Coordinates of C-alpha atoms in Angstrom, one line a residue:
Chain A
X28 CA -33.7 -40.0 -26.8
X29 CA -35.9 -36.6 -27.3
X30 CA -37.4 -37.1 -23.5
X31 CA -33.5 -37.0 -22.1
X32 CA -32.6 -34.3 -24.5
X33 CA -35.6 -32.3 -23.3
X34 CA -35.6 -33.0 -19.5
X35 CA -31.5 -31.6 -19.5
X36 CA -32.6 -28.6 -21.6
X37 CA -35.4 -27.6 -19.0
X38 CA -33.0 -28.8 -16.1
X39 CA -30.0 -26.0 -17.9
X40 CA -33.2 -23.1 -17.8
X41 CA -34.4 -23.6 -15.1
X42 CA -30.7 -23.4 -12.9
X43 CA -29.5 -20.3 -15.4
X44 CA -32.7 -18.6 -14.3
X45 CA -32.2 -19.4 -10.5
X46 CA -29.0 -18.3 -10.8
X47 CA -29.6 -14.7 -12.6
X48 CA -31.8 -13.9 -10.1
X49 CA -29.9 -14.6 -6.8
X50 CA -28.8 -12.3 -5.8
X51 CA -25.1 -10.9 -4.6
X52 CA -23.0 -15.0 -5.2
X53 CA -19.8 -15.4 -4.6
X54 CA -19.3 -19.1 -3.6
X55 CA -22.4 -19.2 -1.6
X56 CA -21.3 -16.6 0.7
X57 CA -22.6 -13.0 0.5
X58 CA -20.6 -9.5 -0.1
X59 CA -21.7 -6.2 0.9
X60 CA -21.4 -3.2 -2.1
X61 CA -17.9 -1.7 -2.3
X62 CA -20.5 1.7 -1.7
X63 CA -21.9 0.4 1.4
X64 CA -18.1 -0.5 2.7
X65 CA -17.1 3.3 1.6
X66 CA -19.6 4.9 4.1
X67 CA -18.8 2.6 7.3
X68 CA -15.3 3.3 6.8
X69 CA -16.2 7.3 5.4
X70 CA -18.2 7.0 9.5
X71 CA -15.3 5.9 11.3
X72 CA -16.9 3.6 13.8
X73 CA -14.8 1.0 13.8
X74 CA -11.8 2.9 15.9
X75 CA -10.4 1.8 19.0
X76 CA -8.2 4.0 20.2
X77 CA -4.9 2.6 22.1
X78 CA -6.2 3.5 25.5
X79 CA -9.8 1.7 25.3
X80 CA -8.0 -1.2 23.9
X81 CA -5.9 -1.4 26.7
X82 CA -8.4 -0.6 29.3
X83 CA -10.4 -3.9 28.3
X84 CA -7.2 -5.3 28.8
X85 CA -6.0 -4.5 32.2
X86 CA -9.8 -4.8 33.2
X87 CA -10.0 -8.2 31.9
X88 CA -12.6 -8.3 29.3
X89 CA -13.8 -11.2 27.8
X90 CA -16.1 -9.9 25.6
X91 CA -13.2 -9.4 22.5
X92 CA -9.9 -10.6 21.3
X93 CA -6.8 -8.9 20.0
X94 CA -5.8 -9.9 16.6
X95 CA -2.0 -9.2 15.4
X96 CA -2.6 -8.7 11.9
X97 CA 1.1 -8.4 11.2
X98 CA 4.1 -11.6 9.8
X99 CA 4.3 -14.3 12.5
X100 CA 8.1 -13.6 13.0
X101 CA 6.5 -10.0 13.8
X102 CA 4.1 -12.0 16.2
X103 CA 7.0 -13.9 17.9
X104 CA 9.2 -11.1 18.7
X105 CA 6.6 -9.1 20.6
X106 CA 2.7 -8.9 21.1
X107 CA 0.3 -7.7 23.0
X108 CA -1.2 -9.5 25.8
X109 CA -3.7 -12.5 25.1
X110 CA -3.3 -11.3 20.8
X111 CA -3.5 -14.3 18.7
X112 CA -1.8 -14.1 14.8
X113 CA -4.0 -13.7 11.9
X114 CA -1.3 -12.7 9.6
X115 CA -3.2 -10.8 6.8
X116 CA -1.5 -12.4 3.6
X117 CA -3.4 -15.9 5.0
X118 CA -6.4 -14.6 6.2
X119 CA -8.6 -16.0 3.6
X120 CA -7.4 -19.4 4.2
X121 CA -10.4 -21.7 5.7
X122 CA -8.5 -21.8 8.8
X123 CA -9.8 -18.8 10.3
X124 CA -13.2 -18.2 9.0
X125 CA -14.8 -19.1 12.8
X126 CA -12.3 -16.4 14.2
X127 CA -12.8 -13.6 11.8
X128 CA -17.0 -14.0 12.4
X129 CA -17.2 -14.7 15.8
X130 CA -21.1 -15.3 17.5
X131 CA -21.3 -12.8 20.6
X132 CA -17.6 -11.4 20.7
X133 CA -15.4 -9.1 18.7
X134 CA -11.9 -8.7 17.5
X135 CA -10.2 -6.0 17.5
X136 CA -7.1 -6.1 15.0
X137 CA -4.3 -4.3 15.2
X138 CA -0.5 -3.7 13.4
X139 CA 2.5 -1.4 13.4
X140 CA -0.1 1.1 12.0
X141 CA -3.2 1.5 10.8
X142 CA -3.3 0.6 7.1
X143 CA -2.6 -3.3 7.6
X144 CA -5.3 -4.1 10.1
X145 CA -7.8 -1.6 7.9
X146 CA -7.0 -3.8 5.5
X147 CA -7.5 -7.1 7.9
X148 CA -10.9 -5.1 8.5
X149 CA -12.2 -4.4 4.9
X150 CA -11.0 -7.8 3.4
X151 CA -13.3 -9.4 6.2
X152 CA -16.1 -6.5 6.3
X153 CA -16.6 -7.2 2.3
X154 CA -17.4 -10.6 3.2
X155 CA -19.9 -9.2 5.8
X156 CA -18.3 -10.4 9.1
X157 CA -19.3 -8.4 11.2
X158 CA -18.1 -7.3 14.9
X159 CA -14.2 -6.2 14.0
X160 CA -12.2 -3.1 14.8
X161 CA -9.4 -2.3 14.5
X162 CA -6.8 -0.4 16.9
X163 CA -5.9 3.0 15.5
X164 CA -2.4 3.8 15.3
X165 CA -1.6 0.2 16.1
X166 CA 1.6 -0.3 18.3
X167 CA 3.6 2.6 17.2
X168 CA 0.8 4.7 19.0
X169 CA 0.4 1.9 21.8
X170 CA 4.3 2.5 22.5
X171 CA 3.8 6.1 22.6
X172 CA 0.9 6.5 24.1
X173 CA 0.7 3.5 26.7
X174 CA 4.3 2.7 27.6
X175 CA 5.6 6.0 27.3
X176 CA 2.9 8.5 28.4
X177 CA 4.1 12.1 28.0
X178 CA 2.9 14.4 31.0
X179 CA 0.7 16.9 29.8
X180 CA 1.4 20.7 30.4
X181 CA 0.9 22.2 33.5
X182 CA -2.4 24.8 32.0
X183 CA -3.6 21.3 30.9
X184 CA -7.4 20.7 31.7
X185 CA -8.4 17.8 34.8
X186 CA -9.3 15.3 32.1
X187 CA -5.8 15.6 30.4
X188 CA -4.4 15.0 33.6
X189 CA -6.6 12.0 34.4
X190 CA -6.1 10.5 31.2
X191 CA -2.0 10.9 31.6
X192 CA -2.9 9.4 35.6
X193 CA -4.6 6.4 33.4
X194 CA -1.4 5.9 31.0
X195 CA 0.8 6.2 33.9
X196 CA -0.6 3.5 35.4
X197 CA -1.6 0.8 32.6
X198 CA 2.5 1.3 31.5
X199 CA 2.9 -0.4 35.0
X200 CA 0.6 -2.9 34.3
X201 CA 1.9 -3.9 31.2
X202 CA 5.3 -3.2 31.8
X203 CA 5.9 -4.6 34.6
X204 CA 4.1 -8.2 35.1
X205 CA 1.9 -9.9 38.2
X206 CA 3.6 -8.2 40.8
X207 CA 1.7 -4.9 40.4
X208 CA -1.1 -6.2 39.1
X209 CA -2.6 -5.7 42.7
X210 CA -1.8 -1.8 43.2
X211 CA -2.1 -1.0 39.6
X212 CA -6.2 -1.9 38.0
X213 CA -7.2 -0.4 41.7
X214 CA -6.9 3.5 40.0
X215 CA -8.7 2.0 36.5
X216 CA -12.4 1.6 37.3
X217 CA -12.8 5.5 38.3
X218 CA -10.6 6.8 35.6
X219 CA -12.5 3.7 32.9
X220 CA -15.6 5.1 32.9
X221 CA -14.8 9.3 32.8
X222 CA -12.0 8.1 29.9
X223 CA -15.1 6.1 28.2
X224 CA -16.5 10.0 26.7
X225 CA -12.7 11.5 26.4
X226 CA -10.7 9.4 25.2
X227 CA -11.3 10.7 21.2
X228 CA -8.2 13.0 21.6
X229 CA -5.5 11.1 20.8
X230 CA -1.8 11.4 22.5
Chain B
X4 CA -36.8 -34.5 -35.8
X5 CA -37.5 -30.9 -36.4
X6 CA -38.4 -31.2 -31.9
X7 CA -34.8 -32.4 -31.8
X8 CA -32.7 -30.1 -34.3
X9 CA -34.2 -27.2 -32.0
X10 CA -33.0 -28.7 -29.2
X11 CA -29.3 -28.9 -30.6
X12 CA -29.2 -25.8 -30.8
X13 CA -30.9 -24.9 -28.2
X14 CA -29.1 -26.9 -25.7
X15 CA -25.8 -25.3 -26.4
X16 CA -27.6 -21.7 -25.9
X17 CA -28.9 -22.7 -22.2
X18 CA -25.7 -24.4 -21.1
X19 CA -23.7 -20.7 -22.4
X20 CA -26.4 -18.9 -20.6
X21 CA -25.5 -21.5 -17.5
X22 CA -21.5 -20.2 -17.8
X23 CA -22.7 -17.1 -17.7
X24 CA -25.2 -16.4 -15.1
X25 CA -22.5 -18.3 -12.5
X26 CA -19.5 -16.0 -13.3
X27 CA -21.7 -13.1 -13.4
X28 CA -20.0 -10.4 -10.6
X29 CA -21.0 -7.3 -12.3
X30 CA -24.3 -7.1 -9.7
X31 CA -22.0 -6.8 -7.0
X32 CA -19.7 -3.6 -7.5
X33 CA -16.9 -5.8 -7.5
X34 CA -14.2 -6.1 -10.8
X35 CA -12.1 -8.4 -8.9
X36 CA -12.2 -11.5 -6.2
X37 CA -11.4 -11.7 -2.7
X38 CA -8.1 -13.0 -3.6
X39 CA -6.9 -11.0 -5.9
X40 CA -7.7 -8.3 -4.0
X41 CA -5.4 -9.3 -1.1
X42 CA -2.5 -9.7 -3.2
X43 CA -3.1 -6.0 -4.4
X44 CA -3.1 -5.2 -0.2
X45 CA -0.7 -7.4 0.4
X46 CA 1.7 -5.9 -2.9
X47 CA 3.4 -2.6 -3.3
X48 CA 2.7 -2.3 -6.6
X49 CA 0.6 0.6 -6.4
X50 CA 2.7 2.5 -3.9
X51 CA 5.2 5.1 -5.0
X52 CA 7.9 6.2 -2.7
X53 CA 8.5 9.7 -1.8
X54 CA 11.6 10.0 -4.0
X55 CA 9.1 9.4 -6.6
X56 CA 7.1 12.6 -5.5
X57 CA 9.5 14.9 -5.1
X58 CA 11.2 14.0 -9.1
X59 CA 7.1 14.3 -10.3
X60 CA 6.8 17.5 -8.3
X61 CA 9.9 19.3 -9.8
X62 CA 10.1 18.0 -13.1
X63 CA 6.7 18.9 -13.4
X64 CA 5.7 15.7 -15.4
X65 CA 2.8 15.9 -17.0
X66 CA 2.3 12.1 -17.2
X67 CA 1.1 12.1 -13.7
X68 CA -1.8 14.0 -11.4
X69 CA -1.5 14.5 -8.0
X70 CA -5.4 13.5 -6.6
X71 CA -5.6 15.8 -2.8
X72 CA -8.0 13.3 -0.9
X73 CA -8.7 16.1 1.6
X74 CA -11.4 18.3 2.5
X75 CA -12.1 21.1 0.3
X76 CA -11.4 23.5 3.5
X77 CA -7.4 21.6 3.9
X78 CA -6.7 21.6 -0.2
X79 CA -7.4 25.1 -0.3
X80 CA -5.0 26.0 2.6
X81 CA -2.1 24.0 0.3
X82 CA -1.8 21.5 -2.2
X83 CA 0.4 19.8 -4.2
X84 CA 0.6 22.2 -7.1
X85 CA -1.4 21.2 -9.8
X86 CA -3.7 18.3 -7.3
X87 CA -7.4 18.1 -7.8
X88 CA -9.0 17.9 -5.0
X89 CA -11.6 15.2 -4.4
X90 CA -12.6 14.4 -0.7
X91 CA -12.0 10.7 0.0
X92 CA -15.4 10.0 1.9
X93 CA -16.7 10.4 -2.3
X94 CA -14.3 8.4 -4.4
X95 CA -16.8 5.8 -5.0
X96 CA -19.5 8.7 -6.7
X97 CA -20.2 9.0 -10.1
X98 CA -19.0 12.9 -9.6
X99 CA -15.6 11.6 -9.8
X100 CA -15.6 8.7 -11.8
X101 CA -14.5 10.9 -15.0
X102 CA -11.2 11.6 -12.7
X103 CA -10.5 8.8 -11.4
X104 CA -11.3 6.4 -13.9
X105 CA -9.4 7.2 -16.9
X106 CA -6.1 6.5 -19.0
X107 CA -5.3 10.2 -19.4
X108 CA -3.2 10.4 -16.3
X109 CA -1.9 8.3 -13.4
X110 CA -3.4 9.6 -10.5
X111 CA -0.7 9.5 -7.3
X112 CA -3.9 9.7 -4.3
X113 CA -2.7 11.7 -0.9
X114 CA -4.7 12.4 2.1
X115 CA -3.8 13.7 6.1
X116 CA -2.4 9.7 6.9
X117 CA -1.4 7.0 4.9
X118 CA -4.7 4.7 6.0
X119 CA -6.9 7.5 4.7
X120 CA -5.1 7.5 1.1
X121 CA -4.4 3.3 1.2
X122 CA -8.8 3.1 1.7
X123 CA -9.8 5.2 -1.1
X124 CA -6.7 3.2 -3.1
X125 CA -7.6 -0.3 -2.1
X126 CA -12.1 0.7 -2.5
X127 CA -11.0 2.3 -6.3
X128 CA -8.9 -1.2 -7.0
X129 CA -11.9 -3.5 -6.4
X130 CA -14.2 -1.1 -8.7
X131 CA -11.9 -1.8 -11.7
X132 CA -10.4 1.6 -11.6
X133 CA -7.6 2.1 -13.4
X134 CA -3.9 4.2 -13.3
X135 CA -4.2 5.2 -9.4
X136 CA -1.5 4.5 -7.5
X137 CA -1.3 6.0 -3.9
X138 CA 1.6 7.8 -1.8
X139 CA 1.6 7.0 2.1
X140 CA 3.1 9.9 3.0
X141 CA 0.3 12.5 4.2
X142 CA 0.2 15.9 2.7
X143 CA 2.4 17.3 6.0
X144 CA 5.0 15.0 5.1
X145 CA 4.7 16.8 1.2
X146 CA 4.5 20.4 2.3
X147 CA 7.3 19.9 5.0
X148 CA 10.3 17.9 3.0
X149 CA 9.2 18.4 -0.6
X150 CA 7.4 21.5 -1.3
X151 CA 9.5 23.5 1.2
X152 CA 12.6 22.0 -0.3
X153 CA 12.4 24.3 -3.6
X154 CA 10.6 27.0 -2.9
X155 CA 12.1 30.7 -2.8
X156 CA 11.5 30.2 1.7
X157 CA 14.2 27.7 1.4
X158 CA 17.2 29.6 0.0
X159 CA 17.5 30.0 -3.9
X160 CA 21.3 27.5 -4.9
X161 CA 21.1 28.3 -8.8
X162 CA 22.7 31.9 -8.9
X163 CA 20.5 32.0 -12.6
X164 CA 17.7 31.8 -11.1
X165 CA 15.3 35.1 -10.7
X166 CA 14.8 35.2 -7.3
X167 CA 11.9 37.7 -7.1
X168 CA 9.3 38.7 -9.8
X169 CA 11.5 42.0 -11.0
X170 CA 9.0 43.9 -12.8
X171 CA 6.2 43.3 -10.7
X172 CA 8.0 44.4 -7.4
X173 CA 9.5 47.9 -9.5
X174 CA 5.9 48.2 -11.1
X175 CA 4.6 48.0 -7.3
X176 CA 7.5 49.7 -5.6
X177 CA 7.5 53.1 -8.3
X178 CA 4.6 54.9 -9.1
X179 CA 2.6 52.5 -11.5
X180 CA 1.2 52.9 -14.7
X181 CA 2.6 57.3 -14.3
X182 CA 6.2 55.7 -14.4
X183 CA 7.0 55.6 -18.2
X184 CA 5.9 59.1 -18.9
X185 CA 7.7 60.7 -16.2
X186 CA 10.8 58.8 -16.5
X187 CA 12.6 61.2 -19.3
X188 CA 11.3 64.3 -17.6
X189 CA 13.0 62.3 -14.3
X190 CA 16.4 60.9 -16.0
X191 CA 18.3 61.9 -12.6
X192 CA 15.9 60.2 -10.7
X193 CA 15.9 56.9 -12.6
X194 CA 19.7 57.1 -11.9
X195 CA 19.5 57.4 -8.2
X196 CA 17.1 54.6 -8.4
X197 CA 19.2 52.7 -10.0
X198 CA 22.0 52.1 -7.3
X199 CA 19.4 52.1 -5.0
X200 CA 18.2 48.6 -6.6
X201 CA 22.1 47.6 -7.3
X202 CA 22.8 48.1 -3.3
X203 CA 19.4 45.8 -2.5
X204 CA 20.3 42.6 -5.2
X205 CA 23.6 42.2 -2.8

């Protein structure tokens, strides 16, 4: 009887020691510290602009996936082409883990604005997931910039006019459907390469 | 026999240590888990509405304190009266912990955008800082829809509220400190001054 208690006690001590020494444990998954996440939030490197997202959709870039983090109801009313719906409310469910931590691909979260998709990013980043990004401005910005772009004033730079032309063509692409696919993307490549540098400017 | 007694005492202690180690979260810096964080994100429990913000500002409610998360250069230009400036990038630094984790005031966080204010709020929440609420309107909204509405710029609806600092204007417009000494000798002049000020009042 002595021996079994001794063995049990020794086991408890060993397991306790291991648990105390093990770093950052939460159900076996690693979490990034709040300070690390705040530093990444400050960098703002997680953002894609609407122009960049539009370009990737038009180019048919297979390396990224759009994730709509709004409710199912809002997603069914309207969603960006090819987007899948992972409502923020259910983002911790086991079903979605493989989507939210993809290997060799990226996710771009979007919502109506930026708050919700940003929260989704924070939730995922805390779990150590990489390759998630946020479409800045969300659908509100999308509709202002891409669907109904505003023509720049006559004194604007060539760069602004190029951006406007891209947006006009993108608008045509997204509104027109399959019949316009052949005509719209022809203008994309030339503008696309320039656009990656300029697109930092907003709408 | 002695050994057995020792084990009976030591085993529960070991079990208690085991339990403590398995639920210790302090190393990570998070005070709340993922599920609770998500619940906070999807609830609006700490969100303050614009009407409440306006009420707090107009009544000068001392229970609340505004935290301006913008850059100091923006804060200096204008901010909510009495607001404390904590640059958004530094909300988790030790420098501001006394402002952001306290129970003297209820802090209301605001920034240029809802996203930036919300970001700061949710990170503070995860670290267990208390008494922080968030307002989604940016400072531009506060300035245009709340601050400028009841300032002398937009008009004086209250008849008995002084629209000017009378003493200051008179002192500046007259001869400053010498005015009092010269007043008795210049009684006729004071009378004419009065006429002018009556005209100005209308």
